[in-house]
Short mmCIF file of C-alpha atoms in Angstrom, two decimals:
data_model
loop_
_atom_site.label_atom_id
_atom_site.label_comp_id
_atom_site.label_asym_id
_atom_site.label_seq_id
_atom_site.Cartn_x
_atom_site.Cartn_y
_atom_site.Cartn_z
CA UNK A 158 30.97 7.59 -30.23
CA UNK A 159 27.24 7.23 -29.48
CA UNK A 160 26.50 7.28 -33.23
CA UNK A 161 28.95 4.42 -33.80
CA UNK A 162 27.37 2.39 -30.98
CA UNK A 163 23.83 2.98 -32.28
CA UNK A 164 24.84 2.01 -35.81
CA UNK A 165 26.46 -1.19 -34.55
CA UNK A 166 23.40 -1.99 -32.45
CA UNK A 167 21.04 -1.44 -35.39
CA UNK A 168 23.18 -3.66 -37.58
CA UNK A 169 23.21 -6.47 -34.99
CA UNK A 170 19.43 -6.20 -34.50
CA UNK A 171 18.78 -6.43 -38.23
CA UNK A 172 21.01 -9.49 -38.62
CA UNK A 173 19.40 -11.23 -35.64
CA UNK A 174 15.95 -10.45 -37.03
CA UNK A 175 16.84 -12.07 -40.35
CA UNK A 176 18.03 -15.25 -38.64
CA UNK A 177 14.94 -15.31 -36.43
CA UNK A 178 12.60 -14.93 -39.42
CA UNK A 179 14.40 -17.72 -41.23
CA UNK A 180 13.89 -19.99 -38.23
CA UNK A 181 10.20 -19.20 -37.76
CA UNK A 182 9.25 -19.31 -41.44
CA UNK A 183 11.43 -22.18 -42.59
CA UNK A 184 8.51 -24.68 -42.41
CA UNK A 185 4.79 -24.83 -43.09
CA UNK A 186 2.08 -26.97 -41.58
CA UNK A 187 -0.43 -29.12 -43.49
CA UNK A 188 -2.67 -26.08 -43.96
CA UNK A 189 0.13 -24.29 -45.82
CA UNK A 190 0.44 -21.86 -42.93
CA UNK A 191 3.25 -21.10 -40.51
CA UNK A 192 4.18 -24.24 -38.60
CA UNK A 193 3.08 -23.93 -34.98
CA UNK A 194 4.90 -25.27 -31.96
CA UNK A 195 4.18 -28.85 -31.01
CA UNK A 196 5.23 -28.72 -27.36
CA UNK A 197 4.31 -25.89 -25.00
CA UNK A 198 4.83 -24.74 -21.43
CA UNK A 199 4.25 -27.52 -18.91
CA UNK A 200 5.24 -30.23 -21.40
CA UNK A 201 8.53 -31.88 -22.28
CA UNK A 202 10.41 -30.09 -25.06
CA UNK A 203 10.04 -31.90 -28.39
CA UNK A 204 11.46 -31.60 -31.90
CA UNK A 205 14.44 -33.29 -33.53
CA UNK A 206 16.62 -30.38 -32.43
CA UNK A 207 14.54 -29.85 -29.27
CA UNK A 208 13.20 -26.46 -30.34
CA UNK A 209 9.52 -27.31 -29.86
CA UNK A 210 8.76 -27.62 -33.58
CA UNK A 211 8.36 -30.60 -35.92
CA UNK A 212 10.73 -28.95 -38.36
CA UNK A 213 12.24 -30.49 -41.47
CA UNK A 214 15.92 -30.94 -40.62
CA UNK A 215 18.71 -32.37 -42.76
CA UNK A 216 19.98 -35.50 -41.07
CA UNK A 217 16.65 -36.36 -39.45
CA UNK A 218 16.26 -39.74 -41.13
CA UNK A 219 13.19 -40.45 -39.02
CA UNK A 220 11.48 -37.31 -40.34
CA UNK A 221 9.83 -36.34 -37.05
CA UNK A 222 7.07 -34.29 -38.68
CA UNK A 223 3.88 -35.56 -37.00
CA UNK A 224 2.74 -33.91 -33.76
CA UNK A 225 0.69 -36.24 -31.54
CA UNK A 226 -0.85 -35.65 -28.14
CA UNK A 227 0.60 -38.67 -26.36
CA UNK A 228 -1.37 -37.86 -23.21
CA UNK A 229 -4.73 -38.31 -24.93
CA UNK A 230 -6.72 -41.28 -23.70
CA UNK A 231 -8.32 -42.07 -27.05
CA UNK A 232 -6.58 -44.66 -29.19
CA UNK A 233 -3.69 -46.98 -28.49
CA UNK A 234 -0.51 -45.78 -26.81
CA UNK A 235 1.95 -44.84 -29.57
CA UNK A 236 4.93 -46.47 -27.88
CA UNK A 237 3.13 -49.72 -27.08
CA UNK A 238 1.56 -50.08 -30.52
CA UNK A 239 4.83 -49.43 -32.36
CA UNK A 240 6.77 -51.79 -30.09
CA UNK A 241 8.97 -49.19 -28.39
CA UNK A 242 9.91 -48.79 -24.75
CA UNK A 243 7.34 -46.62 -22.99
CA UNK A 244 9.10 -43.25 -23.27
CA UNK A 245 5.63 -41.88 -24.13
CA UNK A 246 4.77 -41.97 -20.42
CA UNK A 247 8.10 -40.56 -19.27
CA UNK A 248 9.28 -37.07 -18.32
CA UNK A 249 12.00 -35.11 -20.09
CA UNK A 250 13.47 -31.61 -20.09
CA UNK A 251 10.68 -29.02 -19.87
CA UNK A 252 9.72 -26.88 -22.85
CA UNK A 253 10.61 -23.80 -20.80
CA UNK A 254 13.68 -25.43 -19.27
CA UNK A 255 14.37 -25.95 -15.58
CA UNK A 256 13.42 -29.48 -14.62
CA UNK A 257 11.43 -32.37 -16.02
CA UNK A 258 7.96 -32.30 -17.56
CA UNK A 259 5.71 -35.08 -18.89
CA UNK A 260 5.93 -36.02 -22.55
CA UNK A 261 2.68 -34.80 -24.10
CA UNK A 262 2.54 -33.16 -27.53
CA UNK A 263 5.41 -34.83 -29.35
CA UNK A 264 6.96 -34.90 -32.83
CA UNK A 265 6.97 -38.53 -33.95
CA UNK A 266 8.51 -40.13 -37.01
CA UNK A 267 6.20 -39.92 -40.02
CA UNK A 268 7.13 -43.48 -41.02
CA UNK A 269 6.43 -44.77 -37.50
CA UNK A 270 3.10 -42.91 -37.61
CA UNK A 271 2.07 -44.88 -40.70
CA UNK A 272 2.96 -48.12 -38.89
CA UNK A 273 1.11 -46.90 -35.80
CA UNK A 274 -2.07 -46.53 -37.85
CA UNK A 275 -1.62 -49.97 -39.35
CA UNK A 276 -1.01 -51.77 -36.06
CA UNK A 277 -3.57 -49.79 -34.05
CA UNK A 278 -6.32 -50.81 -36.45
CA UNK A 279 -7.16 -47.56 -38.21
CA UNK A 280 -7.47 -43.81 -37.85
CA UNK A 281 -10.17 -44.01 -35.18
CA UNK A 282 -7.89 -46.12 -32.98
CA UNK A 283 -5.02 -43.64 -32.53
CA UNK A 284 -4.26 -40.78 -30.17
CA UNK A 285 -5.13 -37.15 -30.96
CA UNK A 286 -3.20 -35.20 -33.60
CA UNK A 287 -2.04 -31.61 -33.15
CA UNK A 288 -2.81 -30.54 -36.70
CA UNK A 289 -1.36 -27.02 -36.73
CA UNK A 290 2.01 -28.46 -35.71
CA UNK A 291 2.19 -31.21 -38.37
CA UNK A 292 4.81 -30.38 -40.98
CA UNK A 293 3.74 -30.15 -44.63
CA UNK A 294 6.72 -32.39 -45.44
CA UNK A 295 4.80 -35.35 -44.01
CA UNK A 296 2.01 -34.86 -46.56
CA UNK A 297 4.54 -34.47 -49.37
CA UNK A 298 6.31 -37.66 -48.30
CA UNK A 299 3.08 -39.66 -48.18
CA UNK A 300 2.05 -38.23 -51.56
CA UNK A 301 5.35 -39.40 -53.02
CA UNK A 302 4.45 -42.92 -51.82
CA UNK A 303 1.00 -42.85 -53.44
CA UNK A 304 -0.28 -46.33 -54.21
CA UNK A 305 1.22 -47.89 -51.09
CA UNK A 306 -1.75 -48.58 -48.81
CA UNK A 307 0.12 -47.87 -45.59
CA UNK A 308 1.03 -44.33 -46.63
CA UNK A 309 -2.24 -43.62 -48.42
CA UNK A 310 -4.01 -44.43 -45.15
CA UNK A 311 -1.67 -42.16 -43.21
CA UNK A 312 -2.46 -39.26 -45.52
CA UNK A 313 -6.20 -39.92 -45.40
CA UNK A 314 -6.07 -40.10 -41.61
CA UNK A 315 -4.45 -36.67 -41.38
CA UNK A 316 -7.10 -35.33 -43.74
CA UNK A 317 -9.90 -36.81 -41.67
CA UNK A 318 -8.57 -35.75 -38.27
CA UNK A 319 -7.49 -32.28 -39.37
CA UNK A 320 -10.22 -31.36 -41.85
CA UNK A 321 -7.87 -30.70 -44.75
CA UNK A 322 -7.82 -31.96 -48.34
CA UNK A 323 -4.44 -33.29 -49.42
CA UNK A 324 -5.05 -36.54 -51.33
CA UNK A 325 -6.60 -34.86 -54.36
CA UNK A 326 -3.93 -32.18 -54.53
CA UNK A 327 -0.85 -32.93 -56.60
CA UNK A 328 2.58 -32.87 -55.00
CA UNK A 329 3.61 -29.89 -57.13
CA UNK A 330 0.48 -28.02 -56.03
CA UNK A 331 1.25 -28.71 -52.38
CA UNK A 332 4.77 -27.39 -52.89
CA UNK A 333 3.41 -24.30 -54.64
CA UNK A 334 0.95 -23.72 -51.81
CA UNK A 335 3.73 -23.90 -49.26
CA UNK A 336 5.99 -21.63 -51.28
CA UNK A 337 3.25 -19.03 -51.82
CA UNK A 338 3.05 -18.54 -48.07
CA UNK A 339 6.74 -17.68 -48.11
CA UNK A 340 6.32 -14.85 -50.62
CA UNK A 341 5.66 -12.20 -48.00
CA UNK A 342 8.52 -13.26 -45.79
CA UNK A 343 10.92 -13.45 -48.73
CA UNK A 344 10.04 -9.87 -49.58
CA UNK A 345 10.44 -8.78 -45.96
CA UNK A 346 13.73 -10.64 -45.67
CA UNK A 347 15.00 -8.94 -48.83
CA UNK A 348 14.23 -5.56 -47.30
CA UNK A 349 15.99 -6.54 -44.09
CA UNK A 350 19.04 -7.78 -45.97
CA UNK A 351 19.18 -4.50 -47.86
CA UNK A 352 18.80 -2.59 -44.59
CA UNK A 353 21.59 -4.61 -43.00
CA UNK A 354 23.86 -3.84 -45.95
CA UNK A 355 23.15 -0.12 -45.57
CA UNK A 356 23.69 -0.32 -41.82
CA UNK A 357 27.00 -2.12 -42.28
CA UNK A 358 28.16 0.38 -44.91
CA UNK A 359 27.22 3.27 -42.61
CA UNK A 360 29.00 1.68 -39.67
CA UNK A 361 32.10 0.94 -41.74
CA UNK A 362 32.14 4.49 -43.11
CA UNK A 363 31.75 5.91 -39.61
CA UNK A 364 34.65 3.77 -38.42
CA UNK A 365 36.84 5.09 -41.23
CA UNK A 366 35.94 8.70 -40.45
CA UNK A 367 36.58 8.13 -36.76
CA UNK A 368 39.98 6.66 -37.58
CA UNK A 369 40.88 9.66 -39.71
CA UNK A 370 39.88 12.08 -36.94
CA UNK A 371 41.95 10.17 -34.39
CA UNK A 372 44.91 10.22 -36.77
CA UNK A 373 44.63 14.00 -37.20
CA UNK A 374 44.44 14.50 -33.44
CA UNK A 375 47.63 12.50 -32.98
#
């Protein structure tokens, strides 16, 4: 009986690990590295799905991929400049849960960010960026709009603020860079999937043997 329980437990752990890895490694930041959290403890929980990350999610038409420190005193207030109600100075559900926390590091719409730059008067007139938490998809989107001043400026601003070169890199190269960082996790995930299959087979076989023994006892 203990063997059956342990096999089930191992199988569940493997499956949960696969789903967790998929979640953590499903996006890259503008450095082509693992996307870091935008919001943290003591701040309001951000992200389109309120998971703390500026992840690329189907259905997120606003593409909330840019992480900005809305509490920074440099530059114009994001909400005011873009003509929104001042939710930037509000409090929402805490990153760690349990109460309300001030909105600080926040995932904003990449299209609104481009407008923010335009209306604020340039890259030196905006609030601080949290570079490690900016999704690579923002750079890819701006690259796809190359030739449109508004989006060219947005891309150059990210480069300037974050010390990264994106403008001179082709879209296909950016995609390749992002995918290369997934190579290790794909390999690891493959091993985990294989391990889960073995665990399930072992558990299923154990169940069958247990059933046969119970039948013989009866």
